[in-house]
PDB file of N, CA and C in Angstrom:
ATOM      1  N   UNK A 210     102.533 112.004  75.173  1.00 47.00           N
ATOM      2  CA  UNK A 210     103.350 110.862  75.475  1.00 47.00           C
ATOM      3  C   UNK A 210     102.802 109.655  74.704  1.00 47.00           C
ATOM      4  N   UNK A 211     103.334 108.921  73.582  1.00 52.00           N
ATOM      5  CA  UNK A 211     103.183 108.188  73.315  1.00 52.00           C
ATOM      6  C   UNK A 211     103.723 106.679  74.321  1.00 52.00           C
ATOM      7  N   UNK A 212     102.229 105.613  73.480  1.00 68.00           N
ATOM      8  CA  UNK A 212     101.995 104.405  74.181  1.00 68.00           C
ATOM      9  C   UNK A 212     102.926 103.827  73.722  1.00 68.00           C
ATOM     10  N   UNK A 213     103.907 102.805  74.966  1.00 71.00           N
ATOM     11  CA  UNK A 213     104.627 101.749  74.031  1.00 71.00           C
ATOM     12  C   UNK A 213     103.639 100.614  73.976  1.00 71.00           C
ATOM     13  N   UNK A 214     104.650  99.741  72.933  1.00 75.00           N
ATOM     14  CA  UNK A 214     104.007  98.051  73.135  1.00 75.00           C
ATOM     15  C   UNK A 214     104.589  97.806  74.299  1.00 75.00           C
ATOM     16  N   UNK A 215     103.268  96.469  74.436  1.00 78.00           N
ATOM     17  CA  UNK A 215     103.627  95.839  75.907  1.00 78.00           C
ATOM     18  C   UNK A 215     104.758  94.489  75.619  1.00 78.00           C
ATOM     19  N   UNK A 216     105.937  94.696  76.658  1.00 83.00           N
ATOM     20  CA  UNK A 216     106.994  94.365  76.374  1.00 83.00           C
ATOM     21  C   UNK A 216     106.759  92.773  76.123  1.00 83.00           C
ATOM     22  N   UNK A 217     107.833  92.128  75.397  1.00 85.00           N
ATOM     23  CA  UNK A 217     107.703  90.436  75.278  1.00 85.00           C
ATOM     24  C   UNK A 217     108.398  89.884  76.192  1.00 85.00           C
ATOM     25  N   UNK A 218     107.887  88.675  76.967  1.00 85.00           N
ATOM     26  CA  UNK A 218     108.758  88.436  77.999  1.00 85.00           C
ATOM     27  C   UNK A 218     109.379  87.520  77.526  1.00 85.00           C
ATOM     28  N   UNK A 219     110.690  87.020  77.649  1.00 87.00           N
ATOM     29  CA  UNK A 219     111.473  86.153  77.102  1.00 87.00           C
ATOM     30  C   UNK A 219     111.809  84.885  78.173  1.00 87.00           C
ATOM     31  N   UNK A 220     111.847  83.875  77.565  1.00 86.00           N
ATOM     32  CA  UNK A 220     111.819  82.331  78.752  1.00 86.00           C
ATOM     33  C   UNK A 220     113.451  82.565  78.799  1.00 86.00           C
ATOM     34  N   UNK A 221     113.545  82.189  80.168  1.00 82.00           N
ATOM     35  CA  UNK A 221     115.055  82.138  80.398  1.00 82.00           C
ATOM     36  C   UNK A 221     114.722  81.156  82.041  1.00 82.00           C
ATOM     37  N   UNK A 222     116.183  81.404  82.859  1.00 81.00           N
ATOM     38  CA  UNK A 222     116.089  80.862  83.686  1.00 81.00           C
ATOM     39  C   UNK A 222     115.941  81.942  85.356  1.00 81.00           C
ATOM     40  N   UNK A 223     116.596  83.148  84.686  1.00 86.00           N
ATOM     41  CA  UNK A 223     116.265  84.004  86.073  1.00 86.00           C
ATOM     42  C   UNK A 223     115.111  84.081  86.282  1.00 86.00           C
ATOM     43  N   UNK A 224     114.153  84.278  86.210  1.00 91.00           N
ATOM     44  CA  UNK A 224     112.844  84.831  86.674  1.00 91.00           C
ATOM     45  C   UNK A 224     111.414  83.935  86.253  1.00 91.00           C
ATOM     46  N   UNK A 225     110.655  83.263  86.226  1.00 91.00           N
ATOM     47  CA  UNK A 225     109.305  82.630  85.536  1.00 91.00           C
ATOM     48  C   UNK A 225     108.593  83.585  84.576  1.00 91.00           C
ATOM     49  N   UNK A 226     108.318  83.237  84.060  1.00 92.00           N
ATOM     50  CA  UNK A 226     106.603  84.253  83.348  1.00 92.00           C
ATOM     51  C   UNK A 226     106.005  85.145  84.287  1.00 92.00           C
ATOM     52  N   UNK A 227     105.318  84.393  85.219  1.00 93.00           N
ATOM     53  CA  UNK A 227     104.389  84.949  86.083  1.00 93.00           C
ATOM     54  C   UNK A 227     105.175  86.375  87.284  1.00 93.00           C
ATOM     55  N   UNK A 228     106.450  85.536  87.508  1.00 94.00           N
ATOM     56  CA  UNK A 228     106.863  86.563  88.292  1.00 94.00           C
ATOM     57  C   UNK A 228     107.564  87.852  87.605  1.00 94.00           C
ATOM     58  N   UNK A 229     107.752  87.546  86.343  1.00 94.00           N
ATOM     59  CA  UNK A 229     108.194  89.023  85.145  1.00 94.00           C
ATOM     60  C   UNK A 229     106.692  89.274  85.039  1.00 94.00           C
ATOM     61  N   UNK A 230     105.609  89.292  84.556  1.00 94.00           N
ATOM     62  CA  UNK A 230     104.649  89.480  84.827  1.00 94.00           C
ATOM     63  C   UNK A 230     104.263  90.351  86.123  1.00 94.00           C
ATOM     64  N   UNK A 231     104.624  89.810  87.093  1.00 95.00           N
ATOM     65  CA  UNK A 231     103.957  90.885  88.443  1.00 95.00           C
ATOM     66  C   UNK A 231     104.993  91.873  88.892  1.00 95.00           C
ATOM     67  N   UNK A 232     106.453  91.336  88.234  1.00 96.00           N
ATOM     68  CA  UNK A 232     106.899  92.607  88.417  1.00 96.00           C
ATOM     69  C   UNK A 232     107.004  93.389  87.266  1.00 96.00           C
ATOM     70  N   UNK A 233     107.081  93.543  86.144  1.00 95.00           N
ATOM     71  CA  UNK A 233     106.847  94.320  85.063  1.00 95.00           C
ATOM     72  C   UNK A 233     105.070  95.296  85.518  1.00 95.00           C
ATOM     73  N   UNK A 234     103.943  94.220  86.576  1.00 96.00           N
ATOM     74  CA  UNK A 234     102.664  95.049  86.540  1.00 96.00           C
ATOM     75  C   UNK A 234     103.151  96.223  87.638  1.00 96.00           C
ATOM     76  N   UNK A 235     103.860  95.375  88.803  1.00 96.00           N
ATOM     77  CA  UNK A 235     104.335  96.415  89.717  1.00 96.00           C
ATOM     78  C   UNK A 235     104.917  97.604  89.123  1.00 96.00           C
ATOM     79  N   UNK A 236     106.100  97.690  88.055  1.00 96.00           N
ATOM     80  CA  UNK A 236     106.771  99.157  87.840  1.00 96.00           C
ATOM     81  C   UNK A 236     105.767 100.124  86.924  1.00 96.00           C
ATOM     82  N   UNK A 237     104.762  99.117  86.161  1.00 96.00           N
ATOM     83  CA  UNK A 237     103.781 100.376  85.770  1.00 96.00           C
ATOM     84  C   UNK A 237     103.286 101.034  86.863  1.00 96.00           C
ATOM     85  N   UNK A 238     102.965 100.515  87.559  1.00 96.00           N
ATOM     86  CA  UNK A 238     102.208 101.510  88.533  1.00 96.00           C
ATOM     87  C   UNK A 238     103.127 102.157  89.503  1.00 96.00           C
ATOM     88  N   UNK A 239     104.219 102.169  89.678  1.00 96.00           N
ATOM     89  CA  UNK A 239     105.348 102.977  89.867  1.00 96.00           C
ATOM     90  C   UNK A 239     104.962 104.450  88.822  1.00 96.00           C
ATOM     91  N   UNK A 240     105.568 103.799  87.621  1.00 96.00           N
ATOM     92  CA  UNK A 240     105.807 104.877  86.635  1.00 96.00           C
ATOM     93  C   UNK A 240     104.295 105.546  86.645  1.00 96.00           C
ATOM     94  N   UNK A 241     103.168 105.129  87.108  1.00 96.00           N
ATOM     95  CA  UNK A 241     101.927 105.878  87.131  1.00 96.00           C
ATOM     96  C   UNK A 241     102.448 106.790  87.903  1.00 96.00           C
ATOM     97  N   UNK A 242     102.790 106.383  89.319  1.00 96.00           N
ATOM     98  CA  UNK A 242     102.870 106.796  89.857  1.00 96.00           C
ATOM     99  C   UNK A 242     103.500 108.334  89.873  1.00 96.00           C
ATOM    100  N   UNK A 243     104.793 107.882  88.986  1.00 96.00           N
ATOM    101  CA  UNK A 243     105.981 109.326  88.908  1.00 96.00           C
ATOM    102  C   UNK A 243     105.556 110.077  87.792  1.00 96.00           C
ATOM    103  N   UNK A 244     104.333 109.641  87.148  1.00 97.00           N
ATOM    104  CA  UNK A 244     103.749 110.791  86.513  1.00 97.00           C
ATOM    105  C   UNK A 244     102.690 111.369  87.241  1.00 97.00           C
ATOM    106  N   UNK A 245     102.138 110.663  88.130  1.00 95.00           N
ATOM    107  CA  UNK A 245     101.472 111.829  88.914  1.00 95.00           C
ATOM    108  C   UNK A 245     101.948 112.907  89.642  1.00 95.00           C
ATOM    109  N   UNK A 246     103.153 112.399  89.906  1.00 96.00           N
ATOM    110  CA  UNK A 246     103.795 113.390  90.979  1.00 96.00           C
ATOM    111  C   UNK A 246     104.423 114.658  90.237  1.00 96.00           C
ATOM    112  N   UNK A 247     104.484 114.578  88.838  1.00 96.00           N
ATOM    113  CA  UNK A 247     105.309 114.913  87.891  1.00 96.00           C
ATOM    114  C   UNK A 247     104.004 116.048  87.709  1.00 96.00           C
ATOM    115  N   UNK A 248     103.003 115.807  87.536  1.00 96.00           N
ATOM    116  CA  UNK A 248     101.661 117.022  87.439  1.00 96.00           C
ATOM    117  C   UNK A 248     101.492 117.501  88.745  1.00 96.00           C
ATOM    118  N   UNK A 249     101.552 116.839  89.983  1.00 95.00           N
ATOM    119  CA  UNK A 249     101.427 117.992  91.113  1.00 95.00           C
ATOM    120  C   UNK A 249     102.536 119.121  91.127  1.00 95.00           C
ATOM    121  N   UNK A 250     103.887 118.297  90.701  1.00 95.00           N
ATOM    122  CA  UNK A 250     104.782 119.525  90.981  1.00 95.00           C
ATOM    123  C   UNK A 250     104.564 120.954  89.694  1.00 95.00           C
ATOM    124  N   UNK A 251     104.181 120.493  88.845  1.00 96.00           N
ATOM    125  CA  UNK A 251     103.991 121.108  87.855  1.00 96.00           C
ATOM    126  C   UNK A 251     102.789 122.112  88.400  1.00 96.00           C
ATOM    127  N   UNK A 252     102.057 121.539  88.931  1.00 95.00           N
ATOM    128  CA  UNK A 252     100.309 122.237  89.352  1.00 95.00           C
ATOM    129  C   UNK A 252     100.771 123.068  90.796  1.00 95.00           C
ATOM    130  N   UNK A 253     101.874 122.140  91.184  1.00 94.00           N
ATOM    131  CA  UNK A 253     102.276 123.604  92.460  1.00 94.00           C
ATOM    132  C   UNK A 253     101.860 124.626  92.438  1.00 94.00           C
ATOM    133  N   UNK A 254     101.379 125.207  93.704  1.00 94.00           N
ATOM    134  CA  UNK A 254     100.587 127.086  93.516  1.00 94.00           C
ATOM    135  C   UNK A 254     100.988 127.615  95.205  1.00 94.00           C
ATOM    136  N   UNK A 255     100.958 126.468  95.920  1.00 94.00           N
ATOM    137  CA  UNK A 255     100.856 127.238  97.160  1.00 94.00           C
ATOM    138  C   UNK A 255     101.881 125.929  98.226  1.00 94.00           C
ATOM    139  N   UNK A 256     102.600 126.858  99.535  1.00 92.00           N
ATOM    140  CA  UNK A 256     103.580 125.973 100.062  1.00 92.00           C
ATOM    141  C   UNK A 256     103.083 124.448 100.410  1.00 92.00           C
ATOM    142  N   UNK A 257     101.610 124.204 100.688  1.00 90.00           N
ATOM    143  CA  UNK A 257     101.203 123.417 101.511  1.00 90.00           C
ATOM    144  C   UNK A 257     101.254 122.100 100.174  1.00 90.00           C
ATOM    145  N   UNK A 258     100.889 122.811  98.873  1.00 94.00           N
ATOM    146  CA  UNK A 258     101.154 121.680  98.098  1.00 94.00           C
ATOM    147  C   UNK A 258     102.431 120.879  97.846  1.00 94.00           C
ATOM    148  N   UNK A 259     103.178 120.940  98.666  1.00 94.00           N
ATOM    149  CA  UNK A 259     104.864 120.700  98.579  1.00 94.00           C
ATOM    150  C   UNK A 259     104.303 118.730  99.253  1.00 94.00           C
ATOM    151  N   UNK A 260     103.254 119.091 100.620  1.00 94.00           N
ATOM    152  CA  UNK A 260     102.876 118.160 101.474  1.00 94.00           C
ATOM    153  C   UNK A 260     102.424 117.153 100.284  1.00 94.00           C
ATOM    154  N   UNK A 261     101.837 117.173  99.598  1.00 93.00           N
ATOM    155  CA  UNK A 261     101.465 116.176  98.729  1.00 93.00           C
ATOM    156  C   UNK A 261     102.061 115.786  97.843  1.00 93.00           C
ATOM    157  N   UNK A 262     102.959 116.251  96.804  1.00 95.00           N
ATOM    158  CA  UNK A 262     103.904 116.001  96.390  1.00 95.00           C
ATOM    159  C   UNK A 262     105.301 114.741  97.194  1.00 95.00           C
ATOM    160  N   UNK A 263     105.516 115.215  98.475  1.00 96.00           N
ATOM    161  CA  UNK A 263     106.373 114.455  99.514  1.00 96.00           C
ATOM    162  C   UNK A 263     105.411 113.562  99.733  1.00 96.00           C
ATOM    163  N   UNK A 264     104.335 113.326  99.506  1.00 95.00           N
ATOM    164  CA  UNK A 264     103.641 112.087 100.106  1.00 95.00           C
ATOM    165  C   UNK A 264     103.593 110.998  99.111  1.00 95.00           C
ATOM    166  N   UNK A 265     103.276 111.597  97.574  1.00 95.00           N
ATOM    167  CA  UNK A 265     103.154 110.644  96.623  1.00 95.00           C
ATOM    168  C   UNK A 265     104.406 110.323  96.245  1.00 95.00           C
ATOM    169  N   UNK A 266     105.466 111.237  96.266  1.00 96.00           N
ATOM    170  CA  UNK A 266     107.020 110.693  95.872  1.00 96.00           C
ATOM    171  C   UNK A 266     107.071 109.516  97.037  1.00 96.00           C
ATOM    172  N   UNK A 267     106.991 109.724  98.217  1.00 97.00           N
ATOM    173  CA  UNK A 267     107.154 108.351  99.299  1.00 97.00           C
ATOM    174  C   UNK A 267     106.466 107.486  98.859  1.00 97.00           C
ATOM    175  N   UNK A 268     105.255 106.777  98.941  1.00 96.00           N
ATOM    176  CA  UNK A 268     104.666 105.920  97.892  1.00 96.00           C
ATOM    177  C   UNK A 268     105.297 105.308  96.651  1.00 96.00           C
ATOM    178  N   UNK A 269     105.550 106.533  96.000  1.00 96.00           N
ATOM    179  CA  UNK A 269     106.556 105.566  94.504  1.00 96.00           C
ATOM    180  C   UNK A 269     107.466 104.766  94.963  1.00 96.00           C
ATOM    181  N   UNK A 270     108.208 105.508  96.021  1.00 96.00           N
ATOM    182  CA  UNK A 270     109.683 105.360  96.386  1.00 96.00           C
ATOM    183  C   UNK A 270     109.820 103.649  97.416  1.00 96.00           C
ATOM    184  N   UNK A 271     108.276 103.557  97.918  1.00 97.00           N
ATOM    185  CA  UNK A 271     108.084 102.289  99.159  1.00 97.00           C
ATOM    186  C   UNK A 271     107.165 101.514  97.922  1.00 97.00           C
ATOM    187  N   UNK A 272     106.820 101.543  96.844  1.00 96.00           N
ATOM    188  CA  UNK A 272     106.339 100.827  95.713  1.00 96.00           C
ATOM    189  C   UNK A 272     107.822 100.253  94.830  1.00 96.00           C
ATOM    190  N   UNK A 273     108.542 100.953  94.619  1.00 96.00           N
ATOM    191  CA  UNK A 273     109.822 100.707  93.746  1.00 96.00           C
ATOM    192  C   UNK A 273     110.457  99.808  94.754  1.00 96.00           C
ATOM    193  N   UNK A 274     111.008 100.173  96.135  1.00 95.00           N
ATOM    194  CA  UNK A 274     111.546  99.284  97.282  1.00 95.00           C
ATOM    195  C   UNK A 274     110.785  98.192  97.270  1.00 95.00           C
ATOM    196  N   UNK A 275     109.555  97.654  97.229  1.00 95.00           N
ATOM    197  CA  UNK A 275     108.961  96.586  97.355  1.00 95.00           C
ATOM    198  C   UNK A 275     108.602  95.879  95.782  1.00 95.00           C
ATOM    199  N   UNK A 276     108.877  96.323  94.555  1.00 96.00           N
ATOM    200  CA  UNK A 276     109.357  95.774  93.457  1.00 96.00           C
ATOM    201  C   UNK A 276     110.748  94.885  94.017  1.00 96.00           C
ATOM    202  N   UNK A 277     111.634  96.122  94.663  1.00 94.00           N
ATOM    203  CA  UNK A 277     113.192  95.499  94.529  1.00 94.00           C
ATOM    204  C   UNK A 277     113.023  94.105  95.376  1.00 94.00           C
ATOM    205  N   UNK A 278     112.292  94.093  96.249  1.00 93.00           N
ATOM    206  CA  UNK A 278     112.173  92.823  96.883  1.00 93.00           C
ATOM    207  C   UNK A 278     111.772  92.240  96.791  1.00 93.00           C
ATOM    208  N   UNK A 279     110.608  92.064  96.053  1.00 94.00           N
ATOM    209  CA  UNK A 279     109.864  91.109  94.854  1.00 94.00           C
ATOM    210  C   UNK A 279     111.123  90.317  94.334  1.00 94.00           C
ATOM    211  N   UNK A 280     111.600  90.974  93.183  1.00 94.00           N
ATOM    212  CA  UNK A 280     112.831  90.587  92.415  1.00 94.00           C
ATOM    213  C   UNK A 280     113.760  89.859  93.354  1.00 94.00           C
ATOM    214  N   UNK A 281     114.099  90.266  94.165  1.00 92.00           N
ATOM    215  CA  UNK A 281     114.988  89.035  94.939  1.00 92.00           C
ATOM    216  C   UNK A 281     114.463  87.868  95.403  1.00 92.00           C
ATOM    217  N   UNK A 282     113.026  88.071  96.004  1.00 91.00           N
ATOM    218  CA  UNK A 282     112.610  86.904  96.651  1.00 91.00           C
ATOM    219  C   UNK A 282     112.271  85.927  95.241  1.00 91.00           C
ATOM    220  N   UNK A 283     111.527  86.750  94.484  1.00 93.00           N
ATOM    221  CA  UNK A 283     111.607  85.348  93.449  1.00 93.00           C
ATOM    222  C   UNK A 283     112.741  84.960  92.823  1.00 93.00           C
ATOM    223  N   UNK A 284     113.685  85.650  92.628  1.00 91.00           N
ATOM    224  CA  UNK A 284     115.031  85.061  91.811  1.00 91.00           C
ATOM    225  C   UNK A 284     115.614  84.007  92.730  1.00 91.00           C
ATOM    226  N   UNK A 285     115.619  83.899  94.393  1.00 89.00           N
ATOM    227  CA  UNK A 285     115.645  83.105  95.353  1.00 89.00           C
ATOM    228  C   UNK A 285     114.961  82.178  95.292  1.00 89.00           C
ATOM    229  N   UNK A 286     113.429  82.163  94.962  1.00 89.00           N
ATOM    230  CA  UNK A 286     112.780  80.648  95.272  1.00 89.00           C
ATOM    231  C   UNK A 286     113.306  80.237  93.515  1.00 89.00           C
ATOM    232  N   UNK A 287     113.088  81.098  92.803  1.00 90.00           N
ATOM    233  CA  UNK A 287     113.361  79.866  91.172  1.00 90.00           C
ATOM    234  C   UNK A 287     114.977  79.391  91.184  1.00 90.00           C
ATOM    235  N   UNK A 288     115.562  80.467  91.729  1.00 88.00           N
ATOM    236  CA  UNK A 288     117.233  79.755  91.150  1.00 88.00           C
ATOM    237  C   UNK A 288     117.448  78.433  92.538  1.00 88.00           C
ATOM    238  N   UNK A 289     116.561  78.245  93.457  1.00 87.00           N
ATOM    239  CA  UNK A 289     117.044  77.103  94.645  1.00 87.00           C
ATOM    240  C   UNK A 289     115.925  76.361  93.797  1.00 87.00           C
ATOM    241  N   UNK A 290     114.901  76.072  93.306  1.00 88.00           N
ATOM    242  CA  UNK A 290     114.462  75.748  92.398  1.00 88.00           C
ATOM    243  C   UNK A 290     114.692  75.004  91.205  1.00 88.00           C
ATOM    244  N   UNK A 291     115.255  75.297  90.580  1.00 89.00           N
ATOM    245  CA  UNK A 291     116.278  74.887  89.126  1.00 89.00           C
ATOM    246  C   UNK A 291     117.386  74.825  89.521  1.00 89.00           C
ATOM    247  N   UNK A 292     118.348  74.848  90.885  1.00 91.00           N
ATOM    248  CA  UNK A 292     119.573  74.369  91.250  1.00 91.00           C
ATOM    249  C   UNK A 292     119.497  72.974  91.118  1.00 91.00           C
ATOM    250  N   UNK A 293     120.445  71.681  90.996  1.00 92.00           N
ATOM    251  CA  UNK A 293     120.467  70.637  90.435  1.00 92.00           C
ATOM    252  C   UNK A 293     121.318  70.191  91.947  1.00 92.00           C
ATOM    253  N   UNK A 294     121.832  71.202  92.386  1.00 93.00           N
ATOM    254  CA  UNK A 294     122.452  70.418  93.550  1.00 93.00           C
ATOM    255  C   UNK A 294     122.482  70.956  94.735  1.00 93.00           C
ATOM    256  N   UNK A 295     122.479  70.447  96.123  1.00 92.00           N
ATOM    257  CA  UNK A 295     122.943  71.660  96.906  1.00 92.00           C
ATOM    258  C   UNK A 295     123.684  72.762  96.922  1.00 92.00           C
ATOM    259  N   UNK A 296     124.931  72.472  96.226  1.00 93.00           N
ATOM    260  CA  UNK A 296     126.148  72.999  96.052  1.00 93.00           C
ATOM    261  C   UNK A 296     125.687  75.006  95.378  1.00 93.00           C
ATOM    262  N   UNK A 297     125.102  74.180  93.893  1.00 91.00           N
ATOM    263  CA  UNK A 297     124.564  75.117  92.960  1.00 91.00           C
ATOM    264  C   UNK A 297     123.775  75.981  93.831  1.00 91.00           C
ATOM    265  N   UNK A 298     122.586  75.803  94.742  1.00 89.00           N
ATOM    266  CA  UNK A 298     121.372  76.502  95.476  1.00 89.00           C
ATOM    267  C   UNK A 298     122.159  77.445  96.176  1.00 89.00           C
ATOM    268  N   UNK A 299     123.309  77.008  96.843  1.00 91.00           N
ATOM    269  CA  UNK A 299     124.068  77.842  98.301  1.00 91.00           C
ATOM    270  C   UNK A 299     124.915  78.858  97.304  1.00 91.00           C
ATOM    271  N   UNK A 300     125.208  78.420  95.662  1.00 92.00           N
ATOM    272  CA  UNK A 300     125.774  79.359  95.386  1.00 92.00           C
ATOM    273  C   UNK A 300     124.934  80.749  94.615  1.00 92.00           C
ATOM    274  N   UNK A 301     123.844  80.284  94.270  1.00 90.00           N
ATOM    275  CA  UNK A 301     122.823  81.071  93.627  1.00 90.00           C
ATOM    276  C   UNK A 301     122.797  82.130  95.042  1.00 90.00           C
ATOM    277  N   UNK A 302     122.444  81.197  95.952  1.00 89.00           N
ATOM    278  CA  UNK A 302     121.946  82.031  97.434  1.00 89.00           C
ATOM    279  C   UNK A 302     122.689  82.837  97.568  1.00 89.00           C
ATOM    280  N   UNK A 303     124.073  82.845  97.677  1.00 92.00           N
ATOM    281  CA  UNK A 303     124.840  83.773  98.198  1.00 92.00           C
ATOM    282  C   UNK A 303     125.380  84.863  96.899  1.00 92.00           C
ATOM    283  N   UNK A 304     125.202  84.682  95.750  1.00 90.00           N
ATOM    284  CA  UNK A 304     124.462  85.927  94.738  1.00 90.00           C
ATOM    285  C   UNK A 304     123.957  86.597  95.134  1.00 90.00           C
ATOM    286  N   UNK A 305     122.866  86.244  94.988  1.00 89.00           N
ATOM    287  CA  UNK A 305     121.868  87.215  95.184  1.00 89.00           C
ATOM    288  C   UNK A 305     121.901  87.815  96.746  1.00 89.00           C
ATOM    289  N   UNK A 306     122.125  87.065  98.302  1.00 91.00           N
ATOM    290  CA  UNK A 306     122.753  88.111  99.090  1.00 91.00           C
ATOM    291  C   UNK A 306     123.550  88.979  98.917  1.00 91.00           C
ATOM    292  N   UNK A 307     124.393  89.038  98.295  1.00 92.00           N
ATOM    293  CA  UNK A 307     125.301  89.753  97.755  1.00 92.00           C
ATOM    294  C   UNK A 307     124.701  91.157  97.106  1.00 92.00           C
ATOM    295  N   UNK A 308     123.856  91.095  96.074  1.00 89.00           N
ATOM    296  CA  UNK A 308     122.684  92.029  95.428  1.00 89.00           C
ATOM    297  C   UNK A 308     121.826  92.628  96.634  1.00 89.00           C
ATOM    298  N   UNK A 309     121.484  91.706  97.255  1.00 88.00           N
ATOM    299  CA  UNK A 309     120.816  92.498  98.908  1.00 88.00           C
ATOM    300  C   UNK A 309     121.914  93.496  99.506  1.00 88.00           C
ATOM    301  N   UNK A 310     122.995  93.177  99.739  1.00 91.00           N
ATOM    302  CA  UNK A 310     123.954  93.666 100.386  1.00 91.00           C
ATOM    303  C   UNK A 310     124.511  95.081  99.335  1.00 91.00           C
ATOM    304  N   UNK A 311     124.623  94.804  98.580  1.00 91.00           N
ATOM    305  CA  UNK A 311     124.998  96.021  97.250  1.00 91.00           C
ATOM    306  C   UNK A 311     124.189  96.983  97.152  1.00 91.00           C
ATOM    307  N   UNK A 312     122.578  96.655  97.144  1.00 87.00           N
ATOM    308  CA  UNK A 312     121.614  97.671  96.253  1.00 87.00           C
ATOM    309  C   UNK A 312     120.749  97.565  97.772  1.00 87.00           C
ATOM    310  N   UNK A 313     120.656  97.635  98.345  1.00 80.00           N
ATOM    311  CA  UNK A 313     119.891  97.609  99.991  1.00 80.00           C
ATOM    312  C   UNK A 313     120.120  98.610 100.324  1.00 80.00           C
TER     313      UNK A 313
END
């Protein structure tokens, strides 16, 4: 498996540096993650190893869920943040509920 480069983060207004930053660190260790699980199933030999496999897939799976909520809570504090008006904040807000409500 080849290494990629480490991605460039681009300035915009959805997200800060820091918080593309901790979530870009969060999904590596996701994707660590689904390659480990990716060699137990492979290393499978006996039923009981099924138990560990189901344990580390849960982990990825409550690591990826708590990325996804990362991503909302900060797209919430920066876009009420850089809203210019009330108006703008309540409408950012109810976006992104909306994305809660969709992908939840």
């Amino acid at each position: 498996m080849a290494d990629t480069p480490p991605l460039k983060i681009v300035q915009g207004t959805a997200l800060n540096d820091q918080q593309k930053k901790d979530l870009l660190h969060r999904l590596a260790r996701v994707e660590g993650q689904l390659r480990g699980v990716q060699k137990l199933i492979a290393k499978a030999a006996v039923p009981a190893d099924c138990e560990a496999v189901a344990q580390q897939m849960s982990a990825a799976r409550k690591a990826l869920d708590r990325s996804f909520v990362t991503l909302l809570t900060s797209a919430v504090v920066t876009h009420a943040e850089k809203a210019e008006t009330t108006e703008e904040a309540i409408a950012s807000t109810r976006r992104l509920a909306s994305l809660l409500e969709k992908f939840a």
